[in-house]
Amino acid sequence: MYMSIQEVVAQAERTGLAISELMILQEMDVTKLSRQEIWQRMEKNLATMKNAVERSAQGQGVFSPTGLTGGDAVKMLKYRQSGKSLSGDAVLAGVQYALGTNEVNAAMGLVCATPTAGASGTIPGVIFSISETMNLTHEAQIRFLFTSALFGMVVANNAMISGAMGGCQAEVGSASAMAAAAAVEAAGGTAQQSSEAFSIALGNLLGLVCDPVAGLVEVPCVKRNAIGSGNALIAADMALAGITNIIPADETIEAMRSIGSRMPRELRETGLGGSAATRTGLDIKMRIFGKDVSLTPTEETDL
């Protein structure tokens, strides 16, 4: 069982194996399943992601029961088709697919938790974006998921991946870093470059709080996944360009763990702080749940 990114990189360099292959071999050893069985399980994950992305782009899009989110993936698709984007189509493709996946999640649809349902759009956003720009094969897409899984496993073993434990840095932050590392391998980068991309992406989102309005995984969660995808693509390009991160990947994970452990409960998925505690956020909670959620004198002063 790999317990550090440094160990993963060292093993990849020592054996000449891709990080995705290291993850497959580890799964075979831990689960005692065959390569084919493990591969088929990951294929199911990929199919689930693809189905969510495709569903989100049909008609007017998908909408949550609350009406807080929905339809933005279709809006982004139409904007992409206009050819007038500022960020470039590859980034906006990632944004569209990330938005769409999380809209499906908010609409009670089926998604693949990567590493959580609240962060389920970031990795699909990246994988399907670069699949178009790089013409990734089906095998390469599956390997992308194995690579991201290995980095995510190290995060889970050394820090946290849930917003309730460490804020959104632990969810979207981890997902973005996982996607960045996998994108580098898919583009032919080295294991060390994957590590650099991971560290850059996670470092960019350190301190990100989890503040779901009305306690629902919709606002600002859906749009944060879009940012996570864009962040991952940029971090991957930086690493592939030869740019390194001063703080190593494992130390960045430790920084995230330390920040998460010190983060007040109001900013860890409780829906009591941040965006959730704004006047609009509280009004939305009142509308949905019909409860008296008026601001206390202390909270009014904070605002």
PDB file of C-alpha atoms in Angstrom:
ATOM      1  CA  MET A   1       0.000   0.000   0.000  1.00  0.00           C
ATOM      2  CA  TYR A   2       1.483   3.317  -1.081  1.00  0.00           C
ATOM      3  CA  MET A   3       1.483   5.859   1.746  1.00  0.00           C
ATOM      4  CA  SER A   4       3.151   8.834   0.042  1.00  0.00           C
ATOM      5  CA  ILE A   5       3.387  10.494  -3.357  1.00  0.00           C
ATOM      6  CA  GLN A   6       7.159  10.360  -3.053  1.00  0.00           C
ATOM      7  CA  GLU A   7       6.958   6.585  -2.737  1.00  0.00           C
ATOM      8  CA  VAL A   8       4.723   6.361  -5.812  1.00  0.00           C
ATOM      9  CA  VAL A   9       7.078   8.474  -7.910  1.00  0.00           C
ATOM     10  CA  ALA A  10      10.127   6.527  -6.741  1.00  0.00           C
ATOM     11  CA  GLN A  11       8.495   3.203  -7.605  1.00  0.00           C
ATOM     12  CA  ALA A  12       7.438   4.445 -11.038  1.00  0.00           C
ATOM     13  CA  GLU A  13      10.957   5.673 -11.769  1.00  0.00           C
ATOM     14  CA  ARG A  14      12.547   2.502 -10.426  1.00  0.00           C
ATOM     15  CA  THR A  15      10.322   0.092 -12.381  1.00  0.00           C
ATOM     16  CA  GLY A  16       9.590   2.168 -15.459  1.00  0.00           C
ATOM     17  CA  LEU A  17       5.871   1.518 -14.924  1.00  0.00           C
ATOM     18  CA  ALA A  18       3.170   4.115 -15.294  1.00  0.00           C
ATOM     19  CA  ILE A  19       1.423   5.262 -12.126  1.00  0.00           C
ATOM     20  CA  SER A  20      -1.820   3.815 -13.466  1.00  0.00           C
ATOM     21  CA  GLU A  21      -0.142   0.416 -13.729  1.00  0.00           C
ATOM     22  CA  LEU A  22       1.117   0.671 -10.154  1.00  0.00           C
ATOM     23  CA  MET A  23      -2.461   1.223  -9.009  1.00  0.00           C
ATOM     24  CA  ILE A  24      -3.739  -1.761 -10.979  1.00  0.00           C
ATOM     25  CA  LEU A  25      -1.062  -4.015  -9.515  1.00  0.00           C
ATOM     26  CA  GLN A  26      -1.807  -2.794  -6.014  1.00  0.00           C
ATOM     27  CA  GLU A  27      -5.514  -3.450  -6.455  1.00  0.00           C
ATOM     28  CA  MET A  28      -4.777  -6.961  -7.672  1.00  0.00           C
ATOM     29  CA  ASP A  29      -2.642  -7.566  -4.605  1.00  0.00           C
ATOM     30  CA  VAL A  30      -5.067  -6.062  -2.085  1.00  0.00           C
ATOM     31  CA  THR A  31      -8.373  -7.340  -3.476  1.00  0.00           C
ATOM     32  CA  LYS A  32      -7.093 -10.624  -4.929  1.00  0.00           C
ATOM     33  CA  LEU A  33      -9.191  -9.922  -7.997  1.00  0.00           C
ATOM     34  CA  SER A  34      -7.942 -10.481 -11.520  1.00  0.00           C
ATOM     35  CA  ARG A  35      -6.731  -7.658 -13.755  1.00  0.00           C
ATOM     36  CA  GLN A  36      -9.812  -8.110 -15.890  1.00  0.00           C
ATOM     37  CA  GLU A  37     -12.166  -7.816 -12.926  1.00  0.00           C
ATOM     38  CA  ILE A  38     -10.454  -4.671 -11.668  1.00  0.00           C
ATOM     39  CA  TRP A  39     -10.427  -3.175 -15.148  1.00  0.00           C
ATOM     40  CA  GLN A  40     -14.123  -3.877 -15.626  1.00  0.00           C
ATOM     41  CA  ARG A  41     -14.964  -2.165 -12.345  1.00  0.00           C
ATOM     42  CA  MET A  42     -13.175   0.965 -13.476  1.00  0.00           C
ATOM     43  CA  GLU A  43     -14.905   0.759 -16.855  1.00  0.00           C
ATOM     44  CA  LYS A  44     -18.216   0.909 -15.002  1.00  0.00           C
ATOM     45  CA  ASN A  45     -17.058   4.080 -13.241  1.00  0.00           C
ATOM     46  CA  LEU A  46     -16.111   5.663 -16.555  1.00  0.00           C
ATOM     47  CA  ALA A  47     -19.465   4.721 -18.084  1.00  0.00           C
ATOM     48  CA  THR A  48     -21.290   6.286 -15.128  1.00  0.00           C
ATOM     49  CA  MET A  49     -19.358   9.528 -15.612  1.00  0.00           C
ATOM     50  CA  LYS A  50     -20.045   9.571 -19.338  1.00  0.00           C
ATOM     51  CA  ASN A  51     -23.759   8.945 -18.855  1.00  0.00           C
ATOM     52  CA  ALA A  52     -24.025  11.848 -16.409  1.00  0.00           C
ATOM     53  CA  VAL A  53     -22.233  14.226 -18.765  1.00  0.00           C
ATOM     54  CA  GLU A  54     -24.431  13.200 -21.694  1.00  0.00           C
ATOM     55  CA  ARG A  55     -27.641  13.471 -19.679  1.00  0.00           C
ATOM     56  CA  SER A  56     -26.749  16.966 -18.509  1.00  0.00           C
ATOM     57  CA  ALA A  57     -26.479  18.257 -22.091  1.00  0.00           C
ATOM     58  CA  GLN A  58     -29.848  16.990 -23.316  1.00  0.00           C
ATOM     59  CA  GLY A  59     -32.698  19.403 -23.959  1.00  0.00           C
ATOM     60  CA  GLN A  60     -32.705  22.235 -21.463  1.00  0.00           C
ATOM     61  CA  GLY A  61     -30.515  20.254 -19.083  1.00  0.00           C
ATOM     62  CA  VAL A  62     -31.242  18.717 -15.698  1.00  0.00           C
ATOM     63  CA  PHE A  63     -32.582  20.600 -12.681  1.00  0.00           C
ATOM     64  CA  SER A  64     -32.564  19.884  -8.978  1.00  0.00           C
ATOM     65  CA  PRO A  65     -35.820  19.483  -7.019  1.00  0.00           C
ATOM     66  CA  THR A  66     -35.119  22.766  -5.222  1.00  0.00           C
ATOM     67  CA  GLY A  67     -34.560  24.703  -8.438  1.00  0.00           C
ATOM     68  CA  LEU A  68     -31.297  26.100  -7.085  1.00  0.00           C
ATOM     69  CA  THR A  69     -29.198  24.504  -9.808  1.00  0.00           C
ATOM     70  CA  GLY A  70     -29.647  23.170 -13.294  1.00  0.00           C
ATOM     71  CA  GLY A  71     -29.315  24.041 -16.953  1.00  0.00           C
ATOM     72  CA  ASP A  72     -25.901  25.675 -16.699  1.00  0.00           C
ATOM     73  CA  ALA A  73     -24.137  22.871 -18.561  1.00  0.00           C
ATOM     74  CA  VAL A  74     -26.411  23.487 -21.550  1.00  0.00           C
ATOM     75  CA  LYS A  75     -25.739  27.214 -21.331  1.00  0.00           C
ATOM     76  CA  MET A  76     -22.013  26.526 -21.363  1.00  0.00           C
ATOM     77  CA  LEU A  77     -22.379  24.174 -24.325  1.00  0.00           C
ATOM     78  CA  LYS A  78     -24.159  26.887 -26.315  1.00  0.00           C
ATOM     79  CA  TYR A  79     -21.545  29.437 -25.300  1.00  0.00           C
ATOM     80  CA  ARG A  80     -18.767  27.104 -26.459  1.00  0.00           C
ATOM     81  CA  GLN A  81     -20.513  26.720 -29.777  1.00  0.00           C
ATOM     82  CA  SER A  82     -20.475  30.495 -30.244  1.00  0.00           C
ATOM     83  CA  GLY A  83     -16.692  30.366 -30.611  1.00  0.00           C
ATOM     84  CA  LYS A  84     -16.251  33.542 -28.573  1.00  0.00           C
ATOM     85  CA  SER A  85     -14.867  32.161 -25.328  1.00  0.00           C
ATOM     86  CA  LEU A  86     -12.141  33.875 -23.360  1.00  0.00           C
ATOM     87  CA  SER A  87     -10.651  30.749 -21.793  1.00  0.00           C
ATOM     88  CA  GLY A  88     -10.418  28.496 -24.830  1.00  0.00           C
ATOM     89  CA  ASP A  89     -12.613  25.532 -25.662  1.00  0.00           C
ATOM     90  CA  ALA A  90     -10.588  22.880 -23.835  1.00  0.00           C
ATOM     91  CA  VAL A  91     -11.023  24.648 -20.505  1.00  0.00           C
ATOM     92  CA  LEU A  92     -14.695  25.387 -21.140  1.00  0.00           C
ATOM     93  CA  ALA A  93     -15.335  21.785 -22.145  1.00  0.00           C
ATOM     94  CA  GLY A  94     -14.005  20.814 -18.727  1.00  0.00           C
ATOM     95  CA  VAL A  95     -16.238  23.441 -17.136  1.00  0.00           C
ATOM     96  CA  GLN A  96     -19.302  22.171 -19.005  1.00  0.00           C
ATOM     97  CA  TYR A  97     -18.756  18.538 -18.096  1.00  0.00           C
ATOM     98  CA  ALA A  98     -18.033  19.377 -14.468  1.00  0.00           C
ATOM     99  CA  LEU A  99     -21.137  21.535 -14.173  1.00  0.00           C
ATOM    100  CA  GLY A 100     -23.245  18.890 -15.862  1.00  0.00           C
ATOM    101  CA  THR A 101     -22.092  16.043 -13.674  1.00  0.00           C
ATOM    102  CA  ASN A 102     -22.819  17.948 -10.492  1.00  0.00           C
ATOM    103  CA  GLU A 103     -26.175  19.087 -11.839  1.00  0.00           C
ATOM    104  CA  VAL A 104     -27.051  15.416 -12.306  1.00  0.00           C
ATOM    105  CA  ASN A 105     -25.933  14.761  -8.745  1.00  0.00           C
ATOM    106  CA  ALA A 106     -28.103  17.595  -7.423  1.00  0.00           C
ATOM    107  CA  ALA A 107     -31.013  16.195  -9.458  1.00  0.00           C
ATOM    108  CA  MET A 108     -30.623  12.877  -7.606  1.00  0.00           C
ATOM    109  CA  GLY A 109     -29.069  11.197 -10.634  1.00  0.00           C
ATOM    110  CA  LEU A 110     -26.315   8.600 -10.696  1.00  0.00           C
ATOM    111  CA  VAL A 111     -22.726   9.860 -10.466  1.00  0.00           C
ATOM    112  CA  CYS A 112     -19.352   8.420  -9.547  1.00  0.00           C
ATOM    113  CA  ALA A 113     -17.936   9.771  -6.291  1.00  0.00           C
ATOM    114  CA  THR A 114     -14.480  11.092  -7.175  1.00  0.00           C
ATOM    115  CA  PRO A 115     -13.568  11.199  -4.358  1.00  0.00           C
ATOM    116  CA  THR A 116     -17.031  12.291  -3.118  1.00  0.00           C
ATOM    117  CA  ALA A 117     -20.391  12.971  -4.727  1.00  0.00           C
ATOM    118  CA  GLY A 118     -19.964  16.657  -3.964  1.00  0.00           C
ATOM    119  CA  ALA A 119     -16.756  16.656  -6.000  1.00  0.00           C
ATOM    120  CA  SER A 120     -18.001  14.255  -8.665  1.00  0.00           C
ATOM    121  CA  GLY A 121     -17.731  16.695 -11.564  1.00  0.00           C
ATOM    122  CA  THR A 122     -14.096  17.749 -11.439  1.00  0.00           C
ATOM    123  CA  ILE A 123     -12.473  14.556 -12.728  1.00  0.00           C
ATOM    124  CA  PRO A 124     -15.067  13.930 -15.484  1.00  0.00           C
ATOM    125  CA  GLY A 125     -14.594  17.529 -16.550  1.00  0.00           C
ATOM    126  CA  VAL A 126     -10.886  16.969 -17.105  1.00  0.00           C
ATOM    127  CA  ILE A 127     -10.956  13.458 -18.512  1.00  0.00           C
ATOM    128  CA  PHE A 128     -13.574  14.160 -21.167  1.00  0.00           C
ATOM    129  CA  SER A 129     -12.033  17.509 -22.079  1.00  0.00           C
ATOM    130  CA  ILE A 130      -8.588  16.056 -22.758  1.00  0.00           C
ATOM    131  CA  SER A 131     -10.163  12.997 -24.377  1.00  0.00           C
ATOM    132  CA  GLU A 132     -11.369  15.370 -27.083  1.00  0.00           C
ATOM    133  CA  THR A 133      -8.221  17.459 -27.450  1.00  0.00           C
ATOM    134  CA  MET A 134      -5.839  14.490 -27.264  1.00  0.00           C
ATOM    135  CA  ASN A 135      -8.055  11.808 -28.812  1.00  0.00           C
ATOM    136  CA  LEU A 136      -7.577   9.549 -25.798  1.00  0.00           C
ATOM    137  CA  THR A 137      -8.361   5.904 -26.365  1.00  0.00           C
ATOM    138  CA  HIS A 138     -10.768   4.026 -24.137  1.00  0.00           C
ATOM    139  CA  GLU A 139      -7.786   2.371 -22.454  1.00  0.00           C
ATOM    140  CA  ALA A 140      -6.131   5.731 -21.827  1.00  0.00           C
ATOM    141  CA  GLN A 141      -9.324   7.025 -20.202  1.00  0.00           C
ATOM    142  CA  ILE A 142      -9.470   4.015 -17.893  1.00  0.00           C
ATOM    143  CA  ARG A 143      -5.825   4.487 -16.990  1.00  0.00           C
ATOM    144  CA  PHE A 144      -6.550   8.144 -16.229  1.00  0.00           C
ATOM    145  CA  LEU A 145      -8.963   6.973 -13.551  1.00  0.00           C
ATOM    146  CA  PHE A 146      -6.481   4.514 -12.069  1.00  0.00           C
ATOM    147  CA  THR A 147      -3.837   7.233 -11.846  1.00  0.00           C
ATOM    148  CA  SER A 148      -6.207   9.668 -10.179  1.00  0.00           C
ATOM    149  CA  ALA A 149      -7.324   6.914  -7.800  1.00  0.00           C
ATOM    150  CA  LEU A 150      -3.796   6.266  -6.571  1.00  0.00           C
ATOM    151  CA  PHE A 151      -3.215   9.927  -5.789  1.00  0.00           C
ATOM    152  CA  GLY A 152      -6.610  10.110  -4.107  1.00  0.00           C
ATOM    153  CA  MET A 153      -5.820   7.064  -1.992  1.00  0.00           C
ATOM    154  CA  VAL A 154      -2.689   8.728  -0.663  1.00  0.00           C
ATOM    155  CA  VAL A 155      -4.703  11.835   0.240  1.00  0.00           C
ATOM    156  CA  ALA A 156      -7.355   9.764   2.003  1.00  0.00           C
ATOM    157  CA  ASN A 157      -4.740   7.823   3.967  1.00  0.00           C
ATOM    158  CA  ASN A 158      -2.837  10.911   5.092  1.00  0.00           C
ATOM    159  CA  ALA A 159      -5.446  13.648   5.366  1.00  0.00           C
ATOM    160  CA  MET A 160      -9.148  13.746   4.501  1.00  0.00           C
ATOM    161  CA  ILE A 161     -11.416  13.829   1.451  1.00  0.00           C
ATOM    162  CA  SER A 162     -14.711  14.942   2.991  1.00  0.00           C
ATOM    163  CA  GLY A 163     -15.964  18.472   3.418  1.00  0.00           C
ATOM    164  CA  ALA A 164     -17.247  17.600   6.862  1.00  0.00           C
ATOM    165  CA  MET A 165     -13.714  16.836   7.996  1.00  0.00           C
ATOM    166  CA  GLY A 166     -11.614  19.325   6.083  1.00  0.00           C
ATOM    167  CA  GLY A 167     -13.695  21.770   4.075  1.00  0.00           C
ATOM    168  CA  CYS A 168     -14.060  21.876   0.304  1.00  0.00           C
ATOM    169  CA  GLN A 169     -10.277  21.867  -0.082  1.00  0.00           C
ATOM    170  CA  ALA A 170     -10.554  18.200   0.891  1.00  0.00           C
ATOM    171  CA  GLU A 171     -13.212  17.488  -1.731  1.00  0.00           C
ATOM    172  CA  VAL A 172     -12.835  19.683  -4.811  1.00  0.00           C
ATOM    173  CA  GLY A 173      -9.212  20.401  -3.881  1.00  0.00           C
ATOM    174  CA  SER A 174      -8.341  16.714  -3.798  1.00  0.00           C
ATOM    175  CA  ALA A 175     -10.357  15.970  -6.926  1.00  0.00           C
ATOM    176  CA  SER A 176      -8.648  18.790  -8.818  1.00  0.00           C
ATOM    177  CA  ALA A 177      -5.201  17.588  -7.771  1.00  0.00           C
ATOM    178  CA  MET A 178      -6.034  13.986  -8.655  1.00  0.00           C
ATOM    179  CA  ALA A 179      -7.241  15.068 -12.092  1.00  0.00           C
ATOM    180  CA  ALA A 180      -4.179  17.222 -12.703  1.00  0.00           C
ATOM    181  CA  ALA A 181      -1.822  14.349 -11.910  1.00  0.00           C
ATOM    182  CA  ALA A 182      -3.724  11.946 -14.157  1.00  0.00           C
ATOM    183  CA  ALA A 183      -3.884  14.458 -17.009  1.00  0.00           C
ATOM    184  CA  VAL A 184      -0.099  14.728 -16.970  1.00  0.00           C
ATOM    185  CA  GLU A 185       0.337  10.982 -17.336  1.00  0.00           C
ATOM    186  CA  ALA A 186      -2.264  10.894 -20.111  1.00  0.00           C
ATOM    187  CA  ALA A 187      -0.274  13.588 -21.926  1.00  0.00           C
ATOM    188  CA  GLY A 188       2.928  11.566 -21.690  1.00  0.00           C
ATOM    189  CA  GLY A 189       4.467  13.373 -18.740  1.00  0.00           C
ATOM    190  CA  THR A 190       6.694  11.802 -16.132  1.00  0.00           C
ATOM    191  CA  ALA A 191       5.698  10.551 -12.704  1.00  0.00           C
ATOM    192  CA  GLN A 192       7.500  13.506 -11.148  1.00  0.00           C
ATOM    193  CA  GLN A 193       5.571  15.906 -13.364  1.00  0.00           C
ATOM    194  CA  SER A 194       2.337  14.272 -12.210  1.00  0.00           C
ATOM    195  CA  SER A 195       3.462  14.919  -8.646  1.00  0.00           C
ATOM    196  CA  GLU A 196       4.209  18.554  -9.471  1.00  0.00           C
ATOM    197  CA  ALA A 197       0.800  19.020 -11.097  1.00  0.00           C
ATOM    198  CA  PHE A 198      -0.873  17.463  -8.072  1.00  0.00           C
ATOM    199  CA  SER A 199       0.927  19.789  -5.686  1.00  0.00           C
ATOM    200  CA  ILE A 200       0.224  22.890  -7.782  1.00  0.00           C
ATOM    201  CA  ALA A 201      -3.479  22.088  -8.080  1.00  0.00           C
ATOM    202  CA  LEU A 202      -4.014  21.235  -4.418  1.00  0.00           C
ATOM    203  CA  GLY A 203      -1.899  24.176  -3.270  1.00  0.00           C
ATOM    204  CA  ASN A 204      -4.102  26.534  -5.272  1.00  0.00           C
ATOM    205  CA  LEU A 205      -7.195  25.453  -3.351  1.00  0.00           C
ATOM    206  CA  LEU A 206      -5.816  25.211   0.179  1.00  0.00           C
ATOM    207  CA  GLY A 207      -8.186  26.762   2.693  1.00  0.00           C
ATOM    208  CA  LEU A 208     -11.296  26.369   0.529  1.00  0.00           C
ATOM    209  CA  VAL A 209     -14.256  26.104   2.897  1.00  0.00           C
ATOM    210  CA  CYS A 210     -17.331  23.906   2.607  1.00  0.00           C
ATOM    211  CA  ASP A 211     -20.357  26.184   2.974  1.00  0.00           C
ATOM    212  CA  PRO A 212     -23.363  24.635   1.210  1.00  0.00           C
ATOM    213  CA  VAL A 213     -26.373  26.916   1.127  1.00  0.00           C
ATOM    214  CA  ALA A 214     -29.274  25.328   3.036  1.00  0.00           C
ATOM    215  CA  GLY A 215     -26.956  22.375   3.657  1.00  0.00           C
ATOM    216  CA  LEU A 216     -27.540  21.105   0.110  1.00  0.00           C
ATOM    217  CA  VAL A 217     -24.808  20.023  -2.302  1.00  0.00           C
ATOM    218  CA  GLU A 218     -25.758  22.647  -4.875  1.00  0.00           C
ATOM    219  CA  VAL A 219     -24.598  26.197  -4.118  1.00  0.00           C
ATOM    220  CA  PRO A 220     -21.698  26.891  -4.393  1.00  0.00           C
ATOM    221  CA  CYS A 221     -20.729  23.225  -4.913  1.00  0.00           C
ATOM    222  CA  VAL A 222     -21.684  22.826  -8.571  1.00  0.00           C
ATOM    223  CA  LYS A 223     -19.667  25.816  -9.750  1.00  0.00           C
ATOM    224  CA  ARG A 224     -16.711  24.899  -7.535  1.00  0.00           C
ATOM    225  CA  ASN A 225     -16.363  21.673  -9.484  1.00  0.00           C
ATOM    226  CA  ALA A 226     -16.058  23.736 -12.657  1.00  0.00           C
ATOM    227  CA  ILE A 227     -13.271  25.737 -11.041  1.00  0.00           C
ATOM    228  CA  GLY A 228     -11.670  22.480  -9.938  1.00  0.00           C
ATOM    229  CA  SER A 229     -11.544  21.244 -13.523  1.00  0.00           C
ATOM    230  CA  GLY A 230     -10.081  24.482 -14.836  1.00  0.00           C
ATOM    231  CA  ASN A 231      -7.526  24.525 -12.042  1.00  0.00           C
ATOM    232  CA  ALA A 232      -6.513  20.939 -12.839  1.00  0.00           C
ATOM    233  CA  LEU A 233      -6.010  21.639 -16.539  1.00  0.00           C
ATOM    234  CA  ILE A 234      -3.884  24.702 -15.803  1.00  0.00           C
ATOM    235  CA  ALA A 235      -1.818  22.872 -13.174  1.00  0.00           C
ATOM    236  CA  ALA A 236      -1.207  19.983 -15.575  1.00  0.00           C
ATOM    237  CA  ASP A 237      -0.050  22.342 -18.317  1.00  0.00           C
ATOM    238  CA  MET A 238       2.262  24.111 -15.900  1.00  0.00           C
ATOM    239  CA  ALA A 239       3.855  20.827 -14.861  1.00  0.00           C
ATOM    240  CA  LEU A 240       4.199  19.659 -18.466  1.00  0.00           C
ATOM    241  CA  ALA A 241       5.903  22.969 -19.240  1.00  0.00           C
ATOM    242  CA  GLY A 242       8.542  22.100 -16.673  1.00  0.00           C
ATOM    243  CA  ILE A 243       7.232  24.340 -13.910  1.00  0.00           C
ATOM    244  CA  THR A 244       7.703  22.870 -10.459  1.00  0.00           C
ATOM    245  CA  ASN A 245       6.094  23.523  -7.088  1.00  0.00           C
ATOM    246  CA  ILE A 246       8.315  24.654  -4.228  1.00  0.00           C
ATOM    247  CA  ILE A 247       6.241  22.666  -1.721  1.00  0.00           C
ATOM    248  CA  PRO A 248       6.356  18.905  -2.453  1.00  0.00           C
ATOM    249  CA  ALA A 249       3.114  16.985  -2.944  1.00  0.00           C
ATOM    250  CA  ASP A 250       3.253  15.145   0.372  1.00  0.00           C
ATOM    251  CA  GLU A 251       3.873  18.349   2.295  1.00  0.00           C
ATOM    252  CA  THR A 252       0.969  19.976   0.468  1.00  0.00           C
ATOM    253  CA  ILE A 253      -1.261  17.127   1.608  1.00  0.00           C
ATOM    254  CA  GLU A 254      -0.061  17.643   5.169  1.00  0.00           C
ATOM    255  CA  ALA A 255      -0.768  21.364   4.874  1.00  0.00           C
ATOM    256  CA  MET A 256      -4.294  20.569   3.746  1.00  0.00           C
ATOM    257  CA  ARG A 257      -4.766  18.180   6.668  1.00  0.00           C
ATOM    258  CA  SER A 258      -3.516  20.767   9.137  1.00  0.00           C
ATOM    259  CA  ILE A 259      -5.754  23.497   7.728  1.00  0.00           C
ATOM    260  CA  GLY A 260      -8.759  21.175   7.709  1.00  0.00           C
ATOM    261  CA  SER A 261      -8.258  20.135  11.321  1.00  0.00           C
ATOM    262  CA  ARG A 262      -8.186  23.789  12.383  1.00  0.00           C
ATOM    263  CA  MET A 263     -11.149  24.881  10.294  1.00  0.00           C
ATOM    264  CA  PRO A 264     -14.182  25.858  12.397  1.00  0.00           C
ATOM    265  CA  ARG A 265     -17.236  23.613  12.190  1.00  0.00           C
ATOM    266  CA  GLU A 266     -19.227  26.435  10.565  1.00  0.00           C
ATOM    267  CA  LEU A 267     -17.021  26.051   7.483  1.00  0.00           C
ATOM    268  CA  ARG A 268     -17.074  22.261   7.290  1.00  0.00           C
ATOM    269  CA  GLU A 269     -20.285  21.252   5.517  1.00  0.00           C
ATOM    270  CA  THR A 270     -22.616  22.308   8.324  1.00  0.00           C
ATOM    271  CA  GLY A 271     -24.238  25.059   6.280  1.00  0.00           C
ATOM    272  CA  LEU A 272     -23.686  27.498   9.144  1.00  0.00           C
ATOM    273  CA  GLY A 273     -21.011  29.794   7.709  1.00  0.00           C
ATOM    274  CA  GLY A 274     -19.631  31.320   4.544  1.00  0.00           C
ATOM    275  CA  SER A 275     -22.077  31.520   1.634  1.00  0.00           C
ATOM    276  CA  ALA A 276     -24.674  29.597   3.634  1.00  0.00           C
ATOM    277  CA  ALA A 277     -24.742  32.308   6.313  1.00  0.00           C
ATOM    278  CA  THR A 278     -25.308  35.229   3.946  1.00  0.00           C
ATOM    279  CA  ARG A 279     -28.731  36.880   3.980  1.00  0.00           C
ATOM    280  CA  THR A 280     -29.535  35.347   0.611  1.00  0.00           C
ATOM    281  CA  GLY A 281     -28.305  31.955   1.750  1.00  0.00           C
ATOM    282  CA  LEU A 282     -30.508  32.087   4.839  1.00  0.00           C
ATOM    283  CA  ASP A 283     -33.499  33.262   2.787  1.00  0.00           C
ATOM    284  CA  ILE A 284     -33.052  30.267   0.509  1.00  0.00           C
ATOM    285  CA  LYS A 285     -32.916  27.924   3.495  1.00  0.00           C
ATOM    286  CA  MET A 286     -36.100  29.474   4.837  1.00  0.00           C
ATOM    287  CA  ARG A 287     -37.847  29.095   1.493  1.00  0.00           C
ATOM    288  CA  ILE A 288     -36.871  25.447   1.139  1.00  0.00           C
ATOM    289  CA  PHE A 289     -37.330  24.226   4.689  1.00  0.00           C
ATOM    290  CA  GLY A 290     -39.773  26.774   6.059  1.00  0.00           C
ATOM    291  CA  LYS A 291     -37.880  27.260   9.284  1.00  0.00           C
ATOM    292  CA  ASP A 292     -36.968  30.416  11.177  1.00  0.00           C
ATOM    293  CA  VAL A 293     -33.317  30.884  10.311  1.00  0.00           C
ATOM    294  CA  SER A 294     -33.014  34.563  11.129  1.00  0.00           C
ATOM    295  CA  LEU A 295     -29.561  35.931  11.798  1.00  0.00           C
ATOM    296  CA  THR A 296     -28.491  36.198  15.386  1.00  0.00           C
ATOM    297  CA  PRO A 297     -27.102  39.577  16.578  1.00  0.00           C
ATOM    298  CA  THR A 298     -23.578  38.116  16.459  1.00  0.00           C
ATOM    299  CA  GLU A 299     -24.020  36.889  12.903  1.00  0.00           C
ATOM    300  CA  GLU A 300     -25.437  40.240  11.813  1.00  0.00           C
ATOM    301  CA  THR A 301     -22.355  41.954  13.188  1.00  0.00           C
ATOM    302  CA  ASP A 302     -20.123  39.520  11.315  1.00  0.00           C
ATOM    303  CA  LEU A 303     -21.853  40.347   8.065  1.00  0.00           C
TER     304      LEU A 303
END
